[in-house]
Amino acid sequence: MINRRVNQTNLSQKLKNFLFIIISFLCFSCENKAIYDQYQAIADRTWEKDKEYYFTFYIDDVTVPYNLTLDIRNNNLYPFQNLWVFYTIEPPIGTLQRDTLECMLADDFGKWYGKGISLFHSSFPLRTSYMFPYEGQYTYSFRQGMRTEVLKGIQEIGFRVEKAR
C-alpha cells in the first residue's frame, strides 16, 4: 500500500514538472518583438476629417531595422472599399515628414480583406526593415484622407513598431 502511494506521488510530481516545462516554454516562445503596439478607439465609430490620432514611442537602438505597421479595425458600416490616410512623422531631430497611404479594406465585391466577423482587422506596412536615423522620441500622427467630412465604420486605429527579423 505504501509503495503504491509513493509511485502515485512520483508520477504526480513528474506530471507537474512536465506541465511546468511546457507552460514555461509556451510563455517564452510567444514573446512579442513589438517595442510599441497601441490602439486608439475612434469616438462614436466616426472619424472626422480634421481629427488626428497620435502615437509616440522611443527608439533607443538605431543599429537594428524596424517594421512599422498601421492597423485598422472597421465594421460592416464602413461604406468604401479603401481608406486614404495622411500621416506625419515627427523625428527627434529634423523636420516633419508627411506621406499618404491607401489601405484596401475590401475587394471589388465588398468582401472584407481583414480578419474577423463583424469587426475586421487589417494591417498595412508603412515601412519595412527601416533604420531609424536617430535615437529619441518619434511621433506618428494619422488622419483620414477621404472626401467625406465624417467617416463612419472605422472603430480603431493602431500603430506597431517591431524589430525586423
Protein backbone atom coordinates (compact mmCIF):
# COMPACT_ATOMS: atom_id res chain seq x y z
CA MET A 1 0.00 0.00 0.00
CA ILE A 2 2.81 2.43 0.90
CA ASN A 3 4.69 1.51 -2.29
CA ARG A 4 1.61 2.36 -4.40
CA ARG A 5 1.30 5.80 -2.73
CA VAL A 6 4.97 6.53 -3.36
CA ASN A 7 4.56 5.61 -7.07
CA GLN A 8 1.47 7.82 -7.39
CA THR A 9 3.27 10.71 -5.68
CA ASN A 10 6.28 10.31 -8.00
CA LEU A 11 4.01 10.15 -11.05
CA SER A 12 2.08 13.21 -9.87
CA GLN A 13 5.31 15.16 -9.31
CA LYS A 14 6.64 14.17 -12.75
CA LEU A 15 3.39 15.29 -14.36
CA LYS A 16 3.57 18.65 -12.55
CA ASN A 17 7.19 19.14 -13.65
CA PHE A 18 6.30 18.27 -17.24
CA LEU A 19 3.37 20.72 -17.26
CA PHE A 20 5.56 23.44 -15.76
CA ILE A 21 8.16 22.96 -18.51
CA ILE A 22 5.51 23.06 -21.26
CA ILE A 23 3.85 26.18 -19.87
CA SER A 24 7.22 27.92 -19.44
CA PHE A 25 8.19 27.05 -23.00
CA LEU A 26 4.91 28.43 -24.36
CA CYS A 27 5.22 31.67 -22.40
CA PHE A 28 8.76 32.38 -23.53
CA SER A 29 8.33 31.23 -27.13
CA CYS A 30 5.40 33.62 -27.73
CA GLU A 31 7.48 36.69 -26.95
CA ASN A 32 6.18 39.74 -28.79
CA LYS A 33 9.00 41.58 -30.54
CA ALA A 34 7.00 44.81 -30.71
CA ILE A 35 8.64 47.68 -28.89
CA TYR A 36 5.44 49.70 -29.36
CA ASP A 37 1.90 48.45 -30.03
CA GLN A 38 -1.02 50.77 -29.25
CA TYR A 39 -4.61 51.23 -30.39
CA GLN A 40 -6.88 54.23 -30.12
CA ALA A 41 -10.65 53.99 -30.34
CA ILE A 42 -12.40 56.21 -32.85
CA ALA A 43 -15.03 58.16 -30.92
CA ASP A 44 -18.56 57.02 -31.84
CA ARG A 45 -17.02 54.97 -34.68
CA THR A 46 -17.00 58.22 -36.66
CA TRP A 47 -13.66 59.59 -37.86
CA GLU A 48 -14.00 63.31 -38.53
CA LYS A 49 -11.86 64.77 -41.30
CA ASP A 50 -9.76 67.01 -39.04
CA LYS A 51 -9.30 64.52 -36.18
CA GLU A 52 -5.72 63.27 -35.84
CA TYR A 53 -4.53 60.32 -33.78
CA TYR A 54 -1.02 60.46 -32.31
CA PHE A 55 1.35 57.62 -31.46
CA THR A 56 4.59 58.47 -29.64
CA PHE A 57 7.37 55.99 -28.94
CA TYR A 58 11.06 55.96 -28.11
CA ILE A 59 13.84 54.39 -30.20
CA ASP A 60 16.99 53.62 -28.24
CA ASP A 61 18.72 51.25 -30.69
CA VAL A 62 19.40 52.62 -34.19
CA THR A 63 21.60 49.67 -35.19
CA VAL A 64 18.70 47.31 -35.97
CA PRO A 65 15.95 47.58 -38.62
CA TYR A 66 12.30 48.00 -37.66
CA ASN A 67 8.93 47.28 -39.25
CA LEU A 68 6.25 49.95 -38.82
CA THR A 69 2.62 48.91 -39.29
CA LEU A 70 -0.70 50.74 -39.30
CA ASP A 71 -3.64 48.64 -38.07
CA ILE A 72 -7.25 49.45 -38.95
CA ARG A 73 -10.34 47.90 -37.37
CA ASN A 74 -13.52 48.54 -39.32
CA ASN A 75 -17.07 47.22 -39.10
CA ASN A 76 -19.69 46.41 -41.75
CA LEU A 77 -20.92 50.03 -41.76
CA TYR A 78 -17.79 51.29 -43.48
CA PRO A 79 -19.12 52.48 -46.86
CA PHE A 80 -15.97 52.30 -49.01
CA GLN A 81 -13.57 49.75 -50.45
CA ASN A 82 -10.47 51.69 -49.44
CA LEU A 83 -9.27 54.21 -46.87
CA TRP A 84 -6.83 57.01 -47.62
CA VAL A 85 -4.71 58.01 -44.63
CA PHE A 86 -2.44 61.05 -44.34
CA TYR A 87 0.34 60.62 -41.83
CA THR A 88 3.03 62.82 -40.37
CA ILE A 89 6.33 61.74 -38.86
CA GLU A 90 7.95 63.92 -36.21
CA PRO A 91 11.53 62.72 -35.60
CA PRO A 92 13.59 63.79 -32.58
CA ILE A 93 15.87 65.79 -34.88
CA GLY A 94 14.90 67.37 -38.19
CA THR A 95 11.78 68.46 -39.98
CA LEU A 96 8.33 66.92 -40.15
CA GLN A 97 7.77 64.38 -42.90
CA ARG A 98 4.37 63.76 -44.49
CA ASP A 99 3.12 60.85 -46.55
CA THR A 100 -0.07 59.18 -47.77
CA LEU A 101 -1.16 55.56 -47.56
CA GLU A 102 -4.04 53.82 -49.32
CA CYS A 103 -5.49 51.00 -47.25
CA MET A 104 -7.51 48.50 -49.28
CA LEU A 105 -10.15 47.15 -46.91
CA ALA A 106 -12.42 45.23 -49.33
CA ASP A 107 -12.36 43.65 -52.77
CA ASP A 108 -14.47 44.77 -55.76
CA PHE A 109 -17.43 42.74 -54.50
CA GLY A 110 -17.41 44.17 -50.96
CA LYS A 111 -15.74 41.22 -49.22
CA TRP A 112 -13.57 42.49 -46.39
CA TYR A 113 -9.88 41.60 -46.56
CA GLY A 114 -9.36 41.88 -42.79
CA LYS A 115 -9.66 39.10 -40.26
CA GLY A 116 -12.86 38.93 -38.25
CA ILE A 117 -16.62 38.50 -38.47
CA SER A 118 -18.33 41.79 -37.61
CA LEU A 119 -15.14 43.69 -36.74
CA PHE A 120 -12.39 43.37 -39.32
CA HIS A 121 -8.71 43.84 -38.50
CA SER A 122 -6.32 44.77 -41.31
CA SER A 123 -2.61 45.62 -41.16
CA PHE A 124 -0.75 47.88 -43.56
CA PRO A 125 3.05 48.21 -43.58
CA LEU A 126 4.31 51.80 -43.51
CA ARG A 127 7.98 50.86 -43.59
CA THR A 128 9.79 47.52 -43.57
CA SER A 129 13.35 46.98 -42.38
CA TYR A 130 13.58 50.69 -41.65
CA MET A 131 16.67 52.05 -39.93
CA PHE A 132 15.82 54.99 -37.68
CA PRO A 133 18.44 57.71 -38.17
CA TYR A 134 18.42 58.99 -34.57
CA GLU A 135 17.80 57.75 -31.08
CA GLY A 136 14.96 59.51 -29.35
CA GLN A 137 11.24 60.13 -29.34
CA TYR A 138 9.25 59.76 -32.56
CA THR A 139 5.61 60.73 -33.09
CA TYR A 140 3.44 59.43 -35.91
CA SER A 141 0.07 61.09 -36.44
CA PHE A 142 -2.75 59.87 -38.69
CA ARG A 143 -5.86 61.45 -40.14
CA GLN A 144 -8.31 60.16 -42.67
CA GLY A 145 -7.96 61.44 -46.23
CA MET A 146 -11.35 60.55 -47.66
CA ARG A 147 -13.59 63.14 -49.33
CA THR A 148 -16.24 62.92 -46.66
CA GLU A 149 -16.25 65.12 -43.54
CA VAL A 150 -17.49 62.31 -41.28
CA LEU A 151 -16.29 58.78 -41.95
CA LYS A 152 -18.35 56.02 -40.33
CA GLY A 153 -17.36 52.43 -39.72
CA ILE A 154 -13.75 52.77 -38.53
CA GLN A 155 -13.65 51.66 -34.90
CA GLU A 156 -9.96 51.68 -34.01
CA ILE A 157 -6.63 52.72 -35.40
CA GLY A 158 -3.42 51.11 -34.21
CA PHE A 159 0.29 51.54 -34.71
CA ARG A 160 3.02 48.95 -34.15
CA VAL A 161 6.81 49.19 -34.19
CA GLU A 162 8.75 45.93 -34.01
CA LYS A 163 12.27 44.81 -34.69
CA ALA A 164 12.58 43.28 -38.15
CA ARG A 165 13.52 39.62 -38.26
